[in-house]
Coordinates of C-alpha atoms in Angstrom, one line a residue:
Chain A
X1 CA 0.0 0.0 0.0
X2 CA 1.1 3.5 -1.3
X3 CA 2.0 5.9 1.4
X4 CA -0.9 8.3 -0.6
X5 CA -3.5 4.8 -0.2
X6 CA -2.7 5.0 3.3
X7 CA -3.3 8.7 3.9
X8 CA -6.6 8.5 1.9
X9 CA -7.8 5.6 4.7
X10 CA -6.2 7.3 7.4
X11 CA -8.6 10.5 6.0
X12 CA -11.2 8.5 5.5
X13 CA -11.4 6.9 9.2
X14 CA -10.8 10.7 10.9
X15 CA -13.5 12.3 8.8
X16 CA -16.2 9.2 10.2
X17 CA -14.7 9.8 13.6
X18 CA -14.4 13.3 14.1
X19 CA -17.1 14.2 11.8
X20 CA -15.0 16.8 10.0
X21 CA -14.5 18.0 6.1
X22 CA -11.9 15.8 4.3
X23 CA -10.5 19.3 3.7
X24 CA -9.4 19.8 7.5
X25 CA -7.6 16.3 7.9
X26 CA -4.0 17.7 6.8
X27 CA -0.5 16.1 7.4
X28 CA -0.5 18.9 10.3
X29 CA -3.6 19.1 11.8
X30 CA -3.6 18.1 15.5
X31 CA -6.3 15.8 16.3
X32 CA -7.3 17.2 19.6
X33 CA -6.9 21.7 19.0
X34 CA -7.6 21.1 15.1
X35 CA -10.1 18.4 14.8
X36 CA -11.8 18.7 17.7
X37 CA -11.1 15.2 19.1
X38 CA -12.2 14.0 22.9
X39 CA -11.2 10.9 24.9
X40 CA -13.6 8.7 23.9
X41 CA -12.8 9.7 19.7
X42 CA -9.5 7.6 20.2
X43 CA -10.9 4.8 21.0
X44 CA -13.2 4.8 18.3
X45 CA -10.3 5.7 16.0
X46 CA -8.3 2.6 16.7
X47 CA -11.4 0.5 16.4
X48 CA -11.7 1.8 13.0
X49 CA -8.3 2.1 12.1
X50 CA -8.0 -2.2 13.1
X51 CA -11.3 -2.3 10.9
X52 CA -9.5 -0.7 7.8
X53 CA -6.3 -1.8 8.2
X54 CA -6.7 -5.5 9.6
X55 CA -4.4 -5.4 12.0
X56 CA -4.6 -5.3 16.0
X57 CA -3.9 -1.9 18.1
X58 CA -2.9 -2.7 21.4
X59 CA -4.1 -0.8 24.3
X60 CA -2.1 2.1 24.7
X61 CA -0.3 1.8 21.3
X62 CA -1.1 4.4 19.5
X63 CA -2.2 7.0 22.2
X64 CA -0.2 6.6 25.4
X65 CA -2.1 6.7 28.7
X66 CA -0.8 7.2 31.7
X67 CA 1.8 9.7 31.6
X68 CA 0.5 12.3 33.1
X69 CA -0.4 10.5 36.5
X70 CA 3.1 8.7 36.8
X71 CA 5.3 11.4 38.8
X72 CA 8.6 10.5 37.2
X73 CA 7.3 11.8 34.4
X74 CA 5.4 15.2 35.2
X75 CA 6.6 17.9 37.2
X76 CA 4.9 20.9 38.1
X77 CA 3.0 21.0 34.9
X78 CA 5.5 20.0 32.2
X79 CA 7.1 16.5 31.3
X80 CA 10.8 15.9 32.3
X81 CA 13.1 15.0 30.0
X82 CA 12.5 11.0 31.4
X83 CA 8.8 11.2 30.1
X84 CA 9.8 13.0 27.2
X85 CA 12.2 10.2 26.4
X86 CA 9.6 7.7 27.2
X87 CA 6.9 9.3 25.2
X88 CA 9.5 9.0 22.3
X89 CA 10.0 5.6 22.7
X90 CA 6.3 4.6 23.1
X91 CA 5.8 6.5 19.8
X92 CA 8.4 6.4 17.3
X93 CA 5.3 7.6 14.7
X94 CA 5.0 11.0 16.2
X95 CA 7.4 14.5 16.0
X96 CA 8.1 16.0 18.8
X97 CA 10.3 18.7 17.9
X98 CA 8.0 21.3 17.9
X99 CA 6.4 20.2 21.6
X100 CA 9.3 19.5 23.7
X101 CA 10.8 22.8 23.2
X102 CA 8.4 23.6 26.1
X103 CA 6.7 20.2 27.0
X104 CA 3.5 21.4 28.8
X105 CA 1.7 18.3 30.3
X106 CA -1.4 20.3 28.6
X107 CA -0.2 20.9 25.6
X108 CA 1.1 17.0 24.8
X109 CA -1.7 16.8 22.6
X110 CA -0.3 18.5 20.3
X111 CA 1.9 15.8 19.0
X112 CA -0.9 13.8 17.8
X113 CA -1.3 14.6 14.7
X114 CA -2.3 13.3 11.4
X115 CA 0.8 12.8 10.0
X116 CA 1.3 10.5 13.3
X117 CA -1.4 8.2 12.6
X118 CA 0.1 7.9 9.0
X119 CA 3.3 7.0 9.9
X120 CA 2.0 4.8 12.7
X121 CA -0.2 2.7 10.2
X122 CA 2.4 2.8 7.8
X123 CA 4.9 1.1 10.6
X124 CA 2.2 -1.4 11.6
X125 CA 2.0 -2.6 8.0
X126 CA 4.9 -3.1 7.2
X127 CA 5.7 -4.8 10.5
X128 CA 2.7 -7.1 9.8
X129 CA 4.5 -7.8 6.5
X130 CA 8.0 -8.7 7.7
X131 CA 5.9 -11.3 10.3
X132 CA 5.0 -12.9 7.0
Chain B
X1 CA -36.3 2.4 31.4
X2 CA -37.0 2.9 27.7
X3 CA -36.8 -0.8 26.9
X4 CA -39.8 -3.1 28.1
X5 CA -38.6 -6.8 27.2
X6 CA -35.4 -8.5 26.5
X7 CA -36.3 -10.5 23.8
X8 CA -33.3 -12.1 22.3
X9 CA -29.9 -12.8 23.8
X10 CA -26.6 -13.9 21.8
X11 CA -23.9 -13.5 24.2
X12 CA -20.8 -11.4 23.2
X13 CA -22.8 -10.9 19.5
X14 CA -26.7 -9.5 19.5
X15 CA -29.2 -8.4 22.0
X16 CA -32.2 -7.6 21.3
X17 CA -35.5 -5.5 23.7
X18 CA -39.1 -4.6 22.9
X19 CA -40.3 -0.7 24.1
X20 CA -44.4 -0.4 23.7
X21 CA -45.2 3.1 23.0
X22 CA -48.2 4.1 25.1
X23 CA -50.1 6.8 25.7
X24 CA -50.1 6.1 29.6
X25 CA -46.4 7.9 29.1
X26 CA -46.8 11.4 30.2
X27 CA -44.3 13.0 27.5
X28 CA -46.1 11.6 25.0
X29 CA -48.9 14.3 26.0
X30 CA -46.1 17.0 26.0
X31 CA -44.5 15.7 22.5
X32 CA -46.8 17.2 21.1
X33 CA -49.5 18.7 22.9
X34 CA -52.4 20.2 20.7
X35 CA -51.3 24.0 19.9
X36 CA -54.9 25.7 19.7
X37 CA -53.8 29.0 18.9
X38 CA -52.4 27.9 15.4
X39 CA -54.8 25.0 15.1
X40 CA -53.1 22.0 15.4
X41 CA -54.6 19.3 17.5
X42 CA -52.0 17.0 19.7
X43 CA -49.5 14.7 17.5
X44 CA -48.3 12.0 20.2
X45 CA -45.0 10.5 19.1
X46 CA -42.3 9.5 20.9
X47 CA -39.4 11.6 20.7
X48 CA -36.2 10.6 19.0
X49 CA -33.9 11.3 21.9
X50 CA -35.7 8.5 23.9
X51 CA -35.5 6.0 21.0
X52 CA -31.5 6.3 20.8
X53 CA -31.8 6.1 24.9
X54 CA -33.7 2.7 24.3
X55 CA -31.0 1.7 21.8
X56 CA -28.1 2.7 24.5
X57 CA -29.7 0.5 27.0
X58 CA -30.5 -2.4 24.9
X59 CA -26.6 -2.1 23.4
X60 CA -25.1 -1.0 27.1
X61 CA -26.7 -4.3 28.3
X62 CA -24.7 -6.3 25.3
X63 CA -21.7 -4.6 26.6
X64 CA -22.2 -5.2 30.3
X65 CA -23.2 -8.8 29.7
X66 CA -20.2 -9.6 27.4
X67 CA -18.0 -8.3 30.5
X68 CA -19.9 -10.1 32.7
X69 CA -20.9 -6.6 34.4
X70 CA -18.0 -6.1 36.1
X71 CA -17.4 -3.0 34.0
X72 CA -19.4 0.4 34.9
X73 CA -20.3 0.7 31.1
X74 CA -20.9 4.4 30.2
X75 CA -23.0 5.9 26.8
X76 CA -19.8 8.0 25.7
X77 CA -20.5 8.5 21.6
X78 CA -23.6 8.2 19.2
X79 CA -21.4 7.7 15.7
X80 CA -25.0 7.7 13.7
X81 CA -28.4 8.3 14.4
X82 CA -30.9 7.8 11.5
X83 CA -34.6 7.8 11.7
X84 CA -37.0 7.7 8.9
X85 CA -40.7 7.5 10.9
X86 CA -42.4 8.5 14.0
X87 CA -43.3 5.9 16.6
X88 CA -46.5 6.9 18.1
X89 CA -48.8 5.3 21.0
X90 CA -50.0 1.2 20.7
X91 CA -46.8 0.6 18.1
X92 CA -44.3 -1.2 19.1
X93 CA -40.3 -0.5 18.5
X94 CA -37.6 -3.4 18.1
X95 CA -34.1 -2.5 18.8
X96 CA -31.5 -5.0 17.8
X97 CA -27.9 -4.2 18.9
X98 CA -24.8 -5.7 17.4
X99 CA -21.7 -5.8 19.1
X100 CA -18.9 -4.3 16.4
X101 CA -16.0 -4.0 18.2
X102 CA -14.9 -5.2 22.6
X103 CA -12.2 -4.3 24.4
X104 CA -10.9 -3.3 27.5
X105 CA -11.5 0.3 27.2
X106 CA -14.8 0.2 25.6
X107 CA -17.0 -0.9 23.2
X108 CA -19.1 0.1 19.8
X109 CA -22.5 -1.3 18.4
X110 CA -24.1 -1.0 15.4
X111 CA -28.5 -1.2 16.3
X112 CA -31.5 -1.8 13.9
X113 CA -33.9 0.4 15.1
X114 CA -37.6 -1.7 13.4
X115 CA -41.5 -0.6 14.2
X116 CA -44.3 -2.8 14.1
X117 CA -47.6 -0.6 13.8
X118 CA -50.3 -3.5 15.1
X119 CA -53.4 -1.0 13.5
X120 CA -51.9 -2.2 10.4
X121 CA -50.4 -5.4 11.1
X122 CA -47.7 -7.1 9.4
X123 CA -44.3 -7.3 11.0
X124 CA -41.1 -5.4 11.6
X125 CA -40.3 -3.0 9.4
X126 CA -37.0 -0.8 9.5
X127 CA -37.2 2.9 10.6
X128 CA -33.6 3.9 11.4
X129 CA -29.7 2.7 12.7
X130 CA -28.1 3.9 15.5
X131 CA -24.5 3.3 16.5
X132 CA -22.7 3.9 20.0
X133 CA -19.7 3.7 21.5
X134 CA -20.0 3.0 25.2
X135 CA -16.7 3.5 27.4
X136 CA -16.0 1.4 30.8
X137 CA -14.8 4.4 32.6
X138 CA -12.7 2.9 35.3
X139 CA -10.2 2.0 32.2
X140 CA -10.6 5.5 30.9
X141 CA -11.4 8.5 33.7
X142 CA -7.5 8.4 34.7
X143 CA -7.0 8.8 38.0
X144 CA -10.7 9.3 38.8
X145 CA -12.1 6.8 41.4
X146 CA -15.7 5.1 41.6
X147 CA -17.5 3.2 43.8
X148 CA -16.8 -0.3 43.6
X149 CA -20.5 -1.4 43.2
X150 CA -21.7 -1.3 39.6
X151 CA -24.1 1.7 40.2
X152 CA -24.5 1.9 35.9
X153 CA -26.2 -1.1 36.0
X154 CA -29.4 -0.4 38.5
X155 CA -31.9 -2.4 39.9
X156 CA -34.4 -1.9 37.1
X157 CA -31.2 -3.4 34.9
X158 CA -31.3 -6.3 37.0
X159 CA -35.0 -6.8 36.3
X160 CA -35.1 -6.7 32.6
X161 CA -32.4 -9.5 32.8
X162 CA -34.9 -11.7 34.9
X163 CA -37.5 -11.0 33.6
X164 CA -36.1 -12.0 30.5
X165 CA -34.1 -15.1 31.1
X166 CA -30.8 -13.8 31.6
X167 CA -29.0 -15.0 34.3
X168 CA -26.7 -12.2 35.8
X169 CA -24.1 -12.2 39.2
X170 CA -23.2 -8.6 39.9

């Protein structure tokens, strides 16, 4: 699958989920300040992204929980450079360059982004073909 | 509750409930009460937002089931709610819910929403589709604590699932 096939799903899945114009879902836009995105849309994006895609998300895979209640990893408001690094390694599919200049616990949303779900898919397929 | 009979139960898949619209239900007077300053007399249907509440409970008590109610299951998305006719007193609605998708944070349904008017007899016929997503918020309010009991799924719950056939231990 093209990278351009798998943006067009990846569209296709936000614009059931978030009930936006196909317009709005670009590389950039930020799922939660852009596209308007709540708790309970994540969850209903992996269950549509496993349904398009065929492949299994595990819990936490693809969104992270949990770092903002473990206290090695927030400190008065912002993420320390341990969480940062284990946000990185929890999602290789996201860029963070733009949000860890000032990490604000509030602000982590920012890093999901279209383009992250993209690149996300596009690492879970191709790990799904090396397993065969 | 907006749901009068459980009907049909395939664990983990399908459940389906009965309502009877009546005209015993005092909203039906208000929905919608005769307007004689324009002339309209009363039109006495019941009002959409109640049918996708009948939906929620007959797909919430899919969900609760196929977790064996240990989960406080929680209404947290309608992804679709299509309805093509009124349901109005002595018909009868038929809500079948499909479970689409289980897992530890949640669930979503797809549900058949069907009316059988008995004035003009026949069966079932489709009137709309409404699809949930229902979250079991002690895997999602981080940090939040609930009581341990299961206070989602009440005591009137409890008597739908005797009353029809369903054994339940919670």
């Amino acid at each position: 699958m093209t990278r351009d096939e798998v943006y067009d799903k990846v569209r296709n899945v936000l614009v059931d989920a978030l009930s936006v114009d196909e317009d709005e879902v670009a590389p950039d836009a930020r799922l939660t300040s852009d596209l308007g995105a709540e708790s309970i849309d994540f969850l209903d994006i992996v269950f549509k992204l496993e349904q398009t895609f065929g492949f299994k998300i595990a819990q936490g895979e693809l969104f992270p929980e949990n770092v903002a209640q473990d206290p090695r990893y927030v400190k008065d408001g912002r993420v320390t450079s341990e969480g940062v690094a284990a946000l990185k390694d929890r999602m290789p599919h996201a860029d963070f360059s733009a949000w860890e200049k000032n990490p604000e616990i509030t602000k982590v949303g920012e890093i999901f982004t279209v383009d992250a779900v993209v690149k996300f898919v596009e690492r879970k397929l191709s790990a799904t073909a090396a397993a065969h | 509750m907006w749901i009068d009979r459980i009907v049909e139960l395939q664990p983990g898949a399908r459940l389906v409930a009965v309502k009877n619209v009546s005209l015993a239900e005092e909203h039906l007077h208000d929905h919608f009460a005769a307007d004689a300053a324009h002339g309209e007399s009363a039109l006495p249907v019941m009002p959409a937002s109640l049918i996708i509440e009948g939906m929620a409970q007959t797909a919430g008590i899919l969900v609760g089931h196929t977790g064996r109610f240990k989960e406080k299951v929680i209404l947290a998305k309608i992804n679709k709610a299509e309805l093509s006719r009124d349901a109005g007193p002595g018909m009868t609605l038929r809500y079948t819910a499909t479970m689409e998708r289980f897992d530890p944070m949640g669930a979503s349904t797809t549900g058949l929403v069907e009316l059988l008017d008995h004035a003009r007899g026949g069966s079932f016929g489709e009137i709309g589709r409404i699809d949930l997503m229902f979250s079991h918020i002690d895997q999602n309010m981080a940090g939040v604590e609930f009581p341990e009991h299961n206070f989602v799924f009440s005591e009137s719950f409890r008597t739908l699932l005797r009353t029809g056939g369903i054994e339940a231990h919670f």
